[in-house]
Coordinates of C-alpha atoms and ligand atoms in Angstrom, one line a residue:
X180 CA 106.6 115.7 115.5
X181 CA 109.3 117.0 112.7
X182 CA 109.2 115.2 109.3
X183 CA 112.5 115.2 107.0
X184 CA 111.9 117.6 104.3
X185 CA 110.4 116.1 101.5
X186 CA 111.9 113.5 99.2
X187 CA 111.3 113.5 95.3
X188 CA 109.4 115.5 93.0
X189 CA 105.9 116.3 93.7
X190 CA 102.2 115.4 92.4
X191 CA 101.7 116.6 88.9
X192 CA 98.3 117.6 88.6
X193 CA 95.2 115.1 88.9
X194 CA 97.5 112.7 90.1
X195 CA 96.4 110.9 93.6
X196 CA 98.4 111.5 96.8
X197 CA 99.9 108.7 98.9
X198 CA 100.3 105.6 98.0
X199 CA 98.6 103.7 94.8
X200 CA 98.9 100.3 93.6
X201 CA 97.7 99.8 89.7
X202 CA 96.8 96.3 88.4
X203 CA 99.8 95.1 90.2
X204 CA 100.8 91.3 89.3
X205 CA 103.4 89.9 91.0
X206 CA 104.2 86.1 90.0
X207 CA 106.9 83.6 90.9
X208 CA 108.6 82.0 88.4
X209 CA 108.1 77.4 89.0
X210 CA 110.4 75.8 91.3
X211 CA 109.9 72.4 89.4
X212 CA 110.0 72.0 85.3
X213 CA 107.0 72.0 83.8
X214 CA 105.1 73.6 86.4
X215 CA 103.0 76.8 86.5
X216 CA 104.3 79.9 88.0
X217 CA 102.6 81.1 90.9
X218 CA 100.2 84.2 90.7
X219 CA 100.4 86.0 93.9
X220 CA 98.7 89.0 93.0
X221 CA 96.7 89.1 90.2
X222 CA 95.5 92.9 88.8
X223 CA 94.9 94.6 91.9
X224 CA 94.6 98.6 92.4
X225 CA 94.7 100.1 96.0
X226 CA 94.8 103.4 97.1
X227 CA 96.1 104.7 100.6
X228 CA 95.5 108.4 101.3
X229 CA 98.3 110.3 103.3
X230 CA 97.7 109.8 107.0
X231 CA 95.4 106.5 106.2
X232 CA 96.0 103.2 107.8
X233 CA 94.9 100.5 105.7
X234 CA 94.8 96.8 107.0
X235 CA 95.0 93.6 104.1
X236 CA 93.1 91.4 105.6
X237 CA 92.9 87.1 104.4
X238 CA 93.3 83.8 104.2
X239 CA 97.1 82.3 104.5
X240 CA 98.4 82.5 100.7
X241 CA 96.2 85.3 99.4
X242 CA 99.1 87.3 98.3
X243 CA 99.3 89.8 101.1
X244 CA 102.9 89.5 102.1
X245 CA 103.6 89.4 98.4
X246 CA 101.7 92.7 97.4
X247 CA 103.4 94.2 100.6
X248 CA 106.8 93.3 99.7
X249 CA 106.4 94.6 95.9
X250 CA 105.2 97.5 97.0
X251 CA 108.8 97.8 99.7
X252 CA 110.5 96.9 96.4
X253 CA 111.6 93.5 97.4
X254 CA 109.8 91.6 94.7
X255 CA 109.8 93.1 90.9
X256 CA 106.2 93.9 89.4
X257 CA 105.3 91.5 86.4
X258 CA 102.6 94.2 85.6
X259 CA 101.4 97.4 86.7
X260 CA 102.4 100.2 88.7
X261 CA 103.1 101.2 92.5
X262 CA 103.1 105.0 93.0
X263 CA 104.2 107.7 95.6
X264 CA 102.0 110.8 94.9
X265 CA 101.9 110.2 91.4
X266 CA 105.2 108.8 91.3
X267 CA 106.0 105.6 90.0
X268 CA 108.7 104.3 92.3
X269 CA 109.9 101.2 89.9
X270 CA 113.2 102.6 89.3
X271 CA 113.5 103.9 92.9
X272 CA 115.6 101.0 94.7
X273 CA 114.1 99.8 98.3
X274 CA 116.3 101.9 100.8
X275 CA 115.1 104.9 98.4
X276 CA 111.7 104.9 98.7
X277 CA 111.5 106.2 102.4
X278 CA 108.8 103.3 102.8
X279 CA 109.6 101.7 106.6
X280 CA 109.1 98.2 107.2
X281 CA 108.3 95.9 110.3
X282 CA 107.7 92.4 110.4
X283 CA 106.4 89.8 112.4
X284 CA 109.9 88.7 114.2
X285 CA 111.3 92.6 115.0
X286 CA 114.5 91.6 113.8
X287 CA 115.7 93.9 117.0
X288 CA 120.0 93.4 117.0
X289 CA 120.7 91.7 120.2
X290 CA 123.8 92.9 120.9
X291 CA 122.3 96.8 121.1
X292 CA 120.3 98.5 123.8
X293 CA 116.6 99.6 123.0
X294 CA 118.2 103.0 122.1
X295 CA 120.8 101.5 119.8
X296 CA 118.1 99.4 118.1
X297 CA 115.9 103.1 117.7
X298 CA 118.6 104.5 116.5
X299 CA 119.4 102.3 113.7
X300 CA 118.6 104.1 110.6
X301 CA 118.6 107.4 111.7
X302 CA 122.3 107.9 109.5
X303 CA 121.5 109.9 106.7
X304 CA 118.4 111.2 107.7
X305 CA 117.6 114.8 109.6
X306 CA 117.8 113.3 112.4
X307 CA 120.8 111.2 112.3
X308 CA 122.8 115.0 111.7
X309 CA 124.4 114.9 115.3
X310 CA 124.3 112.5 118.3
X311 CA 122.2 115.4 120.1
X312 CA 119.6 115.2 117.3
X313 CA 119.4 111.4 117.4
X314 CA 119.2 110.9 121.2
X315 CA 116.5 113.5 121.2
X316 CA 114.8 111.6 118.2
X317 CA 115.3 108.4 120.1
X318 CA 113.2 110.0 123.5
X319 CA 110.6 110.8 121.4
X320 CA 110.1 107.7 119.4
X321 CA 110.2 105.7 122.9
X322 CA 108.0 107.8 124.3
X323 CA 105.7 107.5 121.7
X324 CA 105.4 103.8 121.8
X325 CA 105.4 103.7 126.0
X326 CA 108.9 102.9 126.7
X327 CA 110.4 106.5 127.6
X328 CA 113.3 105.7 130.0
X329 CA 114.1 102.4 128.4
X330 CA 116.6 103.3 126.1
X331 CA 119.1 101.8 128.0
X332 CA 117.9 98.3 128.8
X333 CA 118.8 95.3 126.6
X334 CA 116.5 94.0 124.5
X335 CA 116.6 90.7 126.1
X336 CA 115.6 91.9 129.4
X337 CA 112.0 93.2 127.2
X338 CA 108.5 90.6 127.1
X339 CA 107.9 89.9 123.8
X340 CA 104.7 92.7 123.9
X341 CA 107.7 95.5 124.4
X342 CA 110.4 94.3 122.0
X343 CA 107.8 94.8 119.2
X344 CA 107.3 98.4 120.7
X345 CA 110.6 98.9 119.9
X346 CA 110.4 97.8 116.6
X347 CA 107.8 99.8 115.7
X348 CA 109.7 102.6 117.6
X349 CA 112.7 102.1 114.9
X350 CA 110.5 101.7 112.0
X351 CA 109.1 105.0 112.7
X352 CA 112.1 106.7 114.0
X353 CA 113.3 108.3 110.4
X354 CA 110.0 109.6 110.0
X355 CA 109.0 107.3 107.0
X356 CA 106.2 108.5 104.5
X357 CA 104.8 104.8 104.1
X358 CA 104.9 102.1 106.9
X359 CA 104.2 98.5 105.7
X360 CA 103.7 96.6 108.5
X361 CA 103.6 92.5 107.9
X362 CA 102.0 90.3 110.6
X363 CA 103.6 92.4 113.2
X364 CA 101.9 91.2 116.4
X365 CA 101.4 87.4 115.2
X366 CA 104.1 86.1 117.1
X367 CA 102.0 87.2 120.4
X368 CA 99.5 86.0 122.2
X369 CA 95.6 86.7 121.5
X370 CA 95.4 89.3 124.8
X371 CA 98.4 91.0 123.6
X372 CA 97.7 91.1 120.2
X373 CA 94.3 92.9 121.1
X374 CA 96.0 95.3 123.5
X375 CA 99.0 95.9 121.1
X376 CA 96.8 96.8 118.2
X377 CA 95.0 99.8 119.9
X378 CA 98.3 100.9 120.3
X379 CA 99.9 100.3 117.1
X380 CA 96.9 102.7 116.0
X381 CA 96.9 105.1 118.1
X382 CA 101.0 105.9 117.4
X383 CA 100.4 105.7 113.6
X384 CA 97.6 108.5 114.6
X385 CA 100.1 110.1 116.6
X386 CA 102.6 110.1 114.2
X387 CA 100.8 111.1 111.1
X388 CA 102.0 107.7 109.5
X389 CA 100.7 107.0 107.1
X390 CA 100.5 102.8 106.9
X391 CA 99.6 99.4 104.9
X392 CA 98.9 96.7 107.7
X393 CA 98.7 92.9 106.5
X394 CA 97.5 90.5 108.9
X395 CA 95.3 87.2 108.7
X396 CA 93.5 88.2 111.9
X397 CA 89.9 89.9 112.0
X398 CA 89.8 91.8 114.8
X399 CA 93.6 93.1 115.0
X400 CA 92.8 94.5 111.3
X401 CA 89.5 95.8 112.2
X402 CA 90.9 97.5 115.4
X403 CA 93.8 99.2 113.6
X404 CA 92.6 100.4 110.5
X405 CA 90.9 103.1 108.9
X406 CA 89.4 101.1 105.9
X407 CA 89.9 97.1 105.5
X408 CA 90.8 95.8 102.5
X409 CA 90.0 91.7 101.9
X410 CA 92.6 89.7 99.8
X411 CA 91.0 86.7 98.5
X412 CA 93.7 84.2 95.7
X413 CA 95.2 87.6 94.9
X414 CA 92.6 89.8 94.3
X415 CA 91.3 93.0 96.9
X416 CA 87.3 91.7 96.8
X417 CA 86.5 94.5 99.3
X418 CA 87.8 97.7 100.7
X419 CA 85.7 99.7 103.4
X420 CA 85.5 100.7 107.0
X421 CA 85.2 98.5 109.6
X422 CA 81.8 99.8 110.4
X423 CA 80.6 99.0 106.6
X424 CA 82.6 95.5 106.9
X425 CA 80.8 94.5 110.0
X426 CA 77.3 95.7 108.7
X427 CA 77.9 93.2 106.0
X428 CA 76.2 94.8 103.2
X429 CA 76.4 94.4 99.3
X430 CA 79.6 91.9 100.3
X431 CA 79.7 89.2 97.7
X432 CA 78.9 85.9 99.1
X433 CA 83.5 85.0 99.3
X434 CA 84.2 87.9 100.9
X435 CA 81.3 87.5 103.2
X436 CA 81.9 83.7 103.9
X437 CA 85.5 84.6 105.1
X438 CA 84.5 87.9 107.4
X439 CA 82.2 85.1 109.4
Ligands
LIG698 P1 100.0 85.6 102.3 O1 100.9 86.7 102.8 O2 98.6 86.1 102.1 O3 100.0 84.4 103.2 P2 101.9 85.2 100.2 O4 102.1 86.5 99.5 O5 103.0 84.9 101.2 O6 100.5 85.2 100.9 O7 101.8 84.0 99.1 C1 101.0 84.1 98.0 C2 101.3 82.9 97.1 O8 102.6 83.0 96.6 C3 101.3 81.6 97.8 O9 100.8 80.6 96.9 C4 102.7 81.3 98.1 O10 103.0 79.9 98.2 C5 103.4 81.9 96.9 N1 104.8 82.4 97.3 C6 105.0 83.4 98.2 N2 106.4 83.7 98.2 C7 106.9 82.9 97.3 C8 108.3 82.7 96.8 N3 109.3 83.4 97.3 N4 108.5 81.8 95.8 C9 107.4 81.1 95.3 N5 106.1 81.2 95.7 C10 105.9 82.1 96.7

């Protein structure tokens, strides 16, 4: 599958590649006078290797969506540093950063068909150049997610399982170098959400993606990721395989106690 030629200056030297978080902090200001502002995130460093799918993994609250949507550029950093090989992508505004988003709700336009909602976001890409270059593009990203031939349906007609196929079919479509995916199969049901995660895996495999995956549930993170990280009151207490996770060893008791 093509990529768009690169965006931005490279690495310098020593510096890591993909994506890396640095003591991030995000915090929201109080809604009330006189009360504390909320810490989301409090000092936390991740790093996710080109290619890598890592899953965020905790309790409701624990500052996942919140580190997720820093890192998209939706919330401001009260300290630290988000970086794109090396990069600090502070100054870089959201639609800049070539970082992809999907979210629970697809958000699919109603009034498109599945192709139409694929080819959203193609414009100004390599492979928005000509209508030839985005139907093409649009074949291959429904094919990719098991829809080939639906381009023309309406996105009403599709379960719920196949409308979030196509929204992971747009996400992808312009080729993004980071996918941050938030909760994207909790709107479905448990059987679903099993069978949908294999999948969601396999086509960031397929597509080289590489991907940030937050999700409260244990075994649609464990299924999709390459290395789990666990979020507990705004801090990453652990970060391994699935494998290591599972064999429970040298977890601290928190981390432990929500894994059970
Ligand atoms: P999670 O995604 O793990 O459920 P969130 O990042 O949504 O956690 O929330 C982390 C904390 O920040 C919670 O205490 C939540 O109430 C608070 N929070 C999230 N978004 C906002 C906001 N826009 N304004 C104020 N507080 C918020």
């Amino acid at each position: 599958m093509g990529r768009p030629d690169e965006r931005g200056p490279s690495p310098s030297a020593g510096e890591a590649r993909g994506l890396e978080v640095r003591g991030a902090v995000v915090r929201y200001p109080s809604s009330r006078r006189g009360s504390e502002p909320t810490t989301a995130v409090a000092g936390l460093d991740l790093h996710v290797a080109p290619g890598e799918v890592v899953a965020l993994l905790g309790p409701s609250g624990c500052g996942k969506s919140s580190l997720l949507r820093t890192i998209a550029g939706l919330e401001p950093l009260a300290a630290g540093e988000v970086r794109w090989d090396g990069v600090d992508v502070a100054p870089v505004p959201v639609h800049r950063r070539g970082f992809g988003l999907m979210f629970q709700d697809g958000q699919l336009f109603g009034h498109r068909d599945v192709a139409g909602n694929v080819a959203y976001g193609l414009r100004g890409t390599p492979f928005g150049a000509t209508r030839a270059t985005r139907a093409e593009r649009v074949a291959e990203m429904l094919e990719l997610v098991g829809l080939a031939g639906y381009g023309a349906r309406a996105v009403g007609s599709l379960s719920g399982g196949q409308q979030q196929r196509v929204a992971l079919a747009r996400s992808l479509a312009p080729a993004p170098r980071l996918l941050l995916l938030d909760e994207p199969l909790s709107s479905l049901d448990r059987r679903l959400r099993e069978e949908l995660s294999v999948e969601v895996r396999r086509v960031l495999a397929a597509s080289g993606t590489t991907a940030l995956y937050v999700t409260h549930d244990h075994a649609e993170a464990f299924s999709v990721a390459d290395r789990v990280g666990v979020m507990i009151a705004g801090r990453l207490r652990a970060l391994a395989t699935p494998d290591e996770l599972a064999a429970d060893v040298a977890l601290d008791h928190d981390v432990a106690a929500f894994l059970r």
